[in-house]
mmCIF file of C-alpha atoms in Angstrom:
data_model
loop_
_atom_site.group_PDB
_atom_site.id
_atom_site.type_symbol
_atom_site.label_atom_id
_atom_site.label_comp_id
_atom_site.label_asym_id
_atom_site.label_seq_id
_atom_site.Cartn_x
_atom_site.Cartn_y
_atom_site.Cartn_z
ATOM 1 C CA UNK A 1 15.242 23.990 5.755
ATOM 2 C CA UNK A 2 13.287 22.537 3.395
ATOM 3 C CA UNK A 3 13.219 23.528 -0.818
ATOM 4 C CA UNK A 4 10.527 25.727 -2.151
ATOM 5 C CA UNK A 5 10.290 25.372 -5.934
ATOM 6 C CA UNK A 6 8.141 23.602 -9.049
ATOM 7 C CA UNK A 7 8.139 19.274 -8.460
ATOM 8 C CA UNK A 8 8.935 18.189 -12.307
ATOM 9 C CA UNK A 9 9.024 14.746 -11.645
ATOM 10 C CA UNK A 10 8.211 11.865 -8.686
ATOM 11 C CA UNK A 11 8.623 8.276 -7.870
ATOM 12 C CA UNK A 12 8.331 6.066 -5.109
ATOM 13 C CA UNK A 13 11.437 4.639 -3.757
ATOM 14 C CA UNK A 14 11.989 2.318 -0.715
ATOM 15 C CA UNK A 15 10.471 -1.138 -0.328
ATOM 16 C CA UNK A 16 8.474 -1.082 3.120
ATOM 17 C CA UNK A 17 6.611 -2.675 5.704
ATOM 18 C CA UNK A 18 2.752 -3.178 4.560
ATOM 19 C CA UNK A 19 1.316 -3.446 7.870
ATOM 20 C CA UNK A 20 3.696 -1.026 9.401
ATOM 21 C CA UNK A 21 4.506 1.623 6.769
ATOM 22 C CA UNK A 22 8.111 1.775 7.469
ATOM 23 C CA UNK A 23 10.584 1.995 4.755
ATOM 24 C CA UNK A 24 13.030 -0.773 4.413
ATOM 25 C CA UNK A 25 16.571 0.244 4.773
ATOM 26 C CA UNK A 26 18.294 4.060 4.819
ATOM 27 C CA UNK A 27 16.452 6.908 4.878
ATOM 28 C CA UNK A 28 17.270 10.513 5.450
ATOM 29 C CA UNK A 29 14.933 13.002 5.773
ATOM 30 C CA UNK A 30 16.541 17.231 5.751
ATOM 31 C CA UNK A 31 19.613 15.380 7.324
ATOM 32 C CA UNK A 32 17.944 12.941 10.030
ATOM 33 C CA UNK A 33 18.594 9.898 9.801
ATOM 34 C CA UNK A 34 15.246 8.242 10.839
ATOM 35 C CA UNK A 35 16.332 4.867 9.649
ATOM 36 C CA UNK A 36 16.138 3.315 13.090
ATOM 37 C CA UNK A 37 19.603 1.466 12.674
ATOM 38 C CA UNK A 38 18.905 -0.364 9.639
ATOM 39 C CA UNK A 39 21.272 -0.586 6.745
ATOM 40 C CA UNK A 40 21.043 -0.624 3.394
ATOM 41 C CA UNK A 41 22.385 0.140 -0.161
ATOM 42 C CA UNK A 42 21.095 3.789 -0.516
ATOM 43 C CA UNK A 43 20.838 6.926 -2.778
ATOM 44 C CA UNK A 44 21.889 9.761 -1.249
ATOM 45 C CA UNK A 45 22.096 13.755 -1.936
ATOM 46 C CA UNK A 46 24.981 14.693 -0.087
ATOM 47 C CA UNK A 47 25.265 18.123 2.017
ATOM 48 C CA UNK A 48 27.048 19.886 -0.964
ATOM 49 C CA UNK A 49 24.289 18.617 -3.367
ATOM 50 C CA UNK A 50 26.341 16.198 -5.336
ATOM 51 C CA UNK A 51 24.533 12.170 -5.508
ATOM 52 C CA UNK A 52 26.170 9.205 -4.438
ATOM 53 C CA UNK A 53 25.152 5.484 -4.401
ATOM 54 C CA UNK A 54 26.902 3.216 -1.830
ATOM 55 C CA UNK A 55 26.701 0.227 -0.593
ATOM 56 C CA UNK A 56 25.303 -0.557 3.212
ATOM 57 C CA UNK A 57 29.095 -0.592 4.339
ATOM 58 C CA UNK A 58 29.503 2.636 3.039
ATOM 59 C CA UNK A 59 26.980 4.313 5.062
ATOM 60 C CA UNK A 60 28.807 4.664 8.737
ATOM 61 C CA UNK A 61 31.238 6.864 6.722
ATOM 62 C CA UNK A 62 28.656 8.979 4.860
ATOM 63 C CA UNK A 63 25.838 9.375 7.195
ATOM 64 C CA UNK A 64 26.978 12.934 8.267
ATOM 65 C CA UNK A 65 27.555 14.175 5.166
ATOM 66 C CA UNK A 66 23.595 13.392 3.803
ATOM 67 C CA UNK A 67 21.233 15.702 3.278
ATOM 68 C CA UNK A 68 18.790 13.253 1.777
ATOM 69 C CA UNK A 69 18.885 9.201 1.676
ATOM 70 C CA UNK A 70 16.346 6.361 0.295
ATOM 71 C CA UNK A 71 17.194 2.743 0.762
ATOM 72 C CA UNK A 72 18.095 0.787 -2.440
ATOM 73 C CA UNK A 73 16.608 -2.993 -2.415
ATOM 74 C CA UNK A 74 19.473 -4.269 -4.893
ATOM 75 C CA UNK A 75 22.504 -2.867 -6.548
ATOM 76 C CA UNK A 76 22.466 -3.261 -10.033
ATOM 77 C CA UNK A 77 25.913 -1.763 -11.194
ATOM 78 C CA UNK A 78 28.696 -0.498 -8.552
ATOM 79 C CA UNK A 79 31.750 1.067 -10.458
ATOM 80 C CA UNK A 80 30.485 0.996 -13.705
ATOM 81 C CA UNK A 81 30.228 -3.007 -13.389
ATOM 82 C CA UNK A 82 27.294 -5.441 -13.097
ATOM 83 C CA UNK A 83 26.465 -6.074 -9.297
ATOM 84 C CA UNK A 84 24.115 -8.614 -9.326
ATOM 85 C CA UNK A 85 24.754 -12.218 -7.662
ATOM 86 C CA UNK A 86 24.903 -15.110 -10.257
ATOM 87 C CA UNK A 87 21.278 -16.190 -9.320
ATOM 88 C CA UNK A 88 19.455 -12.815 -10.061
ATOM 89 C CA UNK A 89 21.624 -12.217 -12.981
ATOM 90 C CA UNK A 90 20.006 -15.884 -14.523
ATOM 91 C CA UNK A 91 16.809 -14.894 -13.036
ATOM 92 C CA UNK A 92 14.142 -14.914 -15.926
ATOM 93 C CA UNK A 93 11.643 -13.026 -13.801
ATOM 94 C CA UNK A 94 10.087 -9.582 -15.698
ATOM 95 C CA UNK A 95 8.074 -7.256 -13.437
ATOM 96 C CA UNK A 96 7.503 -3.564 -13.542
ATOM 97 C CA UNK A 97 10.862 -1.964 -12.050
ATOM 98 C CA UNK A 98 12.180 1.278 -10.448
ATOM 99 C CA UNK A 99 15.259 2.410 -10.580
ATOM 100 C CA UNK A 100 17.909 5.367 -9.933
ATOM 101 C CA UNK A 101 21.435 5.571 -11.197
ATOM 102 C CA UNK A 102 24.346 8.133 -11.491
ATOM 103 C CA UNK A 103 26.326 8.339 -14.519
ATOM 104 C CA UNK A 104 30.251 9.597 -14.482
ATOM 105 C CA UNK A 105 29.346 13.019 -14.655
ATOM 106 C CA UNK A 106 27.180 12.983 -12.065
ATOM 107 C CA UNK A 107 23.841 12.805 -13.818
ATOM 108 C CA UNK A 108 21.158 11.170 -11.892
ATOM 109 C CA UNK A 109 19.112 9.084 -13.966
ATOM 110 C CA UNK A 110 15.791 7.543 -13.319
ATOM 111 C CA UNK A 111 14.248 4.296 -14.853
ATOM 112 C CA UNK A 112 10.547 3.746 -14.464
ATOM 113 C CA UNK A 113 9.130 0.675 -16.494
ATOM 114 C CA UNK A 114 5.749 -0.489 -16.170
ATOM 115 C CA UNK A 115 5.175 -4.334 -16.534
ATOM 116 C CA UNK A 116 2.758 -7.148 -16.007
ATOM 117 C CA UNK A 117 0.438 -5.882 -17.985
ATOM 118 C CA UNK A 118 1.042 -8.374 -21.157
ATOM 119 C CA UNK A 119 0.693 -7.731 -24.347
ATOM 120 C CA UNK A 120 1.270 -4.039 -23.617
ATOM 121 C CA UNK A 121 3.836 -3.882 -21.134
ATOM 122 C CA UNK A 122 5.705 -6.892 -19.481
ATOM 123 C CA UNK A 123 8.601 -5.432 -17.275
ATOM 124 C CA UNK A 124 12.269 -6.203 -16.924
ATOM 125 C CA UNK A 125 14.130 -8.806 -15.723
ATOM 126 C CA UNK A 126 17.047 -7.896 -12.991
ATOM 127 C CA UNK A 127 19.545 -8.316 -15.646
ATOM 128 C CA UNK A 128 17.455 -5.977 -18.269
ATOM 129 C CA UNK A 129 17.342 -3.656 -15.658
ATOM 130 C CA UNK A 130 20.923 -3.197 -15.117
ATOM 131 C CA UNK A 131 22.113 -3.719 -18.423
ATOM 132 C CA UNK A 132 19.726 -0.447 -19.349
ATOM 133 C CA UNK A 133 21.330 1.859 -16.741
ATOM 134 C CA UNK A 134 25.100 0.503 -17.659
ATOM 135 C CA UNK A 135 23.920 1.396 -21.475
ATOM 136 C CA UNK A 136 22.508 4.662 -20.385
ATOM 137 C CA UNK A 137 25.805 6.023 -19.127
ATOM 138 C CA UNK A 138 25.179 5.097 -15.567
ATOM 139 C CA UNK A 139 28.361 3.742 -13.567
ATOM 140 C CA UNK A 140 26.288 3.437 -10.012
ATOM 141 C CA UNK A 141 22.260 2.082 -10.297
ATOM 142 C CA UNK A 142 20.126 0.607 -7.372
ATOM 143 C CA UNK A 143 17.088 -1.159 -7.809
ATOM 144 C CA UNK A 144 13.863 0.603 -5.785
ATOM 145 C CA UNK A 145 10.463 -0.646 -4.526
ATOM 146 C CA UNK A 146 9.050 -2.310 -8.430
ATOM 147 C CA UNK A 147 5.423 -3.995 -8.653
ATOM 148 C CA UNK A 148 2.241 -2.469 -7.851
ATOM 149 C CA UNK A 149 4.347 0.578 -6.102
ATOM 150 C CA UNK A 150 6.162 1.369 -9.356
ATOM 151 C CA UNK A 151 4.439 4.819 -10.179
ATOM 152 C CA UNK A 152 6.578 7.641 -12.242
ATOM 153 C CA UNK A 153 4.574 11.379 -12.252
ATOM 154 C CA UNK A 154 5.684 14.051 -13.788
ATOM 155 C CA UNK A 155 4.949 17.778 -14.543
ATOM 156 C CA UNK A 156 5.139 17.510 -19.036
ATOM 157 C CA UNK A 157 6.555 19.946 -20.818
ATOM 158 C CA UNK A 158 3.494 22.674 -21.571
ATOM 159 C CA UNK A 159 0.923 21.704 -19.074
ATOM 160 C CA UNK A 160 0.592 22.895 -15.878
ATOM 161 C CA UNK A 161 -0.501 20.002 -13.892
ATOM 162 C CA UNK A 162 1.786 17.449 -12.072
ATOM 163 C CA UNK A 163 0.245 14.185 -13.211
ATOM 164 C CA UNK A 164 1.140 10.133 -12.788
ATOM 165 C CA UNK A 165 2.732 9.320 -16.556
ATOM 166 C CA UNK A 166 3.222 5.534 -16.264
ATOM 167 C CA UNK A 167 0.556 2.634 -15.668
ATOM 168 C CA UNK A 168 0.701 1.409 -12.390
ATOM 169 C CA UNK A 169 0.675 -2.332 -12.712
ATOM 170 C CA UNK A 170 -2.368 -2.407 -10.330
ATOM 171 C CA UNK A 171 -4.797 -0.580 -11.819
ATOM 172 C CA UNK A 172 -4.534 2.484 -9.925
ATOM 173 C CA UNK A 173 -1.922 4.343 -7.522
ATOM 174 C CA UNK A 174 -0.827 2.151 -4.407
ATOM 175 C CA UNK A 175 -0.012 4.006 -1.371
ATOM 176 C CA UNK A 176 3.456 4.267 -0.708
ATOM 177 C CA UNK A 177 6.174 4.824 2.233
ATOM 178 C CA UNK A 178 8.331 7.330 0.775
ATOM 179 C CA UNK A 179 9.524 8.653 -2.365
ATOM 180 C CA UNK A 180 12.110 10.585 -4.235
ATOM 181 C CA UNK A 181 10.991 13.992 -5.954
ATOM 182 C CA UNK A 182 12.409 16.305 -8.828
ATOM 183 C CA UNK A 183 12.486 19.727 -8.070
ATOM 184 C CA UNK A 184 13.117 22.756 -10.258
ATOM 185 C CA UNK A 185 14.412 25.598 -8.271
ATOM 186 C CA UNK A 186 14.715 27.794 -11.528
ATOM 187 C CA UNK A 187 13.697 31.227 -11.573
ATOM 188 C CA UNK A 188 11.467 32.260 -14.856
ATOM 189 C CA UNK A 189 13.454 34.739 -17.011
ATOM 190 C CA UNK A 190 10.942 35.844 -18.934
ATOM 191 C CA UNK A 191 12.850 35.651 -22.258
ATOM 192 C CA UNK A 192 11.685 33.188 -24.659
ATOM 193 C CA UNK A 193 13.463 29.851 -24.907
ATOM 194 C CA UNK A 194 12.102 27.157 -27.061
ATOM 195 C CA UNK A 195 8.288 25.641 -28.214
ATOM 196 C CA UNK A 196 6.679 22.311 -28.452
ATOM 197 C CA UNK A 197 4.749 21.585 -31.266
ATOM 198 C CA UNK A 198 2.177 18.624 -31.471
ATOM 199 C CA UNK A 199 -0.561 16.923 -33.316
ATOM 200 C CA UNK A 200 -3.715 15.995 -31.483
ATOM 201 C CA UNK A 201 -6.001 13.722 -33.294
ATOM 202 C CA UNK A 202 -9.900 13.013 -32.279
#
């Protein structure tokens, strides 16, 4: 079964394979599990449509319960703590980053910022980027494929084109293994509901 509706928003999401074009780590796919035994950290939509991020442990327990599942490189914050190791927490390192994270309410929150692209956009160091996601509410956040692969599209509010929003730190978009997308299932009403007002300047 797969969902028919309007994509609002996309990012890429697993690291992967170059050569290859396998995604590192979990992934799920309509309830397969095509991750061909590896393990992983992971975001996961689970069969009753509520998000979860475990740990690789946590996945022999889950696995039949996932609808949906991308690998997570690193955990950032597990249980509304910071989950980095001492040496990536120090790290000093800024780079363009992706990231997902759940807040206590079950809000899934996505963090796309572009970097290495000095002076108008260097990045986030590991600790930045978990110390954003704790701030924005977010008790569980995983770290996804950053770099040149770091590309956030969206559908904006009054336009009717889906369209890549951020600046890809390469110049252009990168091809990419898999990636998570935002889908509106909403029906139009047909009754009014708000308006956008804006200023364009030539």
């Amino acid at each position: 079964e797969y969902y028919h509706g309007t994509v609002v928003a996309g990012i890429n999401a697993s690291y992967y394979n170059m050569t290859s074009g396998k995604p590192s780590g979990v992934f799920v796919m309509n309830g397969n599990d095509v991750t061909g035994g590896e393990k992983s950290a992971y975001f996961a939509i689970l069969q009753d449509g509520t998000a979860k991020i475990g740990k690789a442990d946590e996945y022999e327990a889950d696995k039949d319960n996932i609808q949906e599942a991308i690998g997570i490189y690193k955990m950032l914050v597990y249980k509304d703590s910071i989950a980095l190791s001492e040496e990536d927490q120090k790290s000093t390192q800024k780079y363009p980053r992706q990231t997902i994270g759940i807040t206590a309410d079950g809000k899934v929150i996505l963090l796309s910022a572009d970097g290495n692209q000095e002076p108008e956009s260097i990045g986030l160091t590991l600790m930045e980027q978990a110390q954003v996601m704790l701030d924005l509410g977010c008790v569980y956040a995983g770290h996804l494929d950053g770099g040149g692969s770091m590309t956030y599209g969206s559908k904006p509010e009054g336009e009717d084109a889906f369209k890549i929003v951020n600046k890809p730190s390469d110049g252009s978009e990168r091809s990419i293994s898999n990636g998570l997308l935002v889908v509106s299932t909403a029906a139009a009403s047909k009754t009014f509901d708000h308006v956008t007002l804006g200023v364009e300047t030539e």
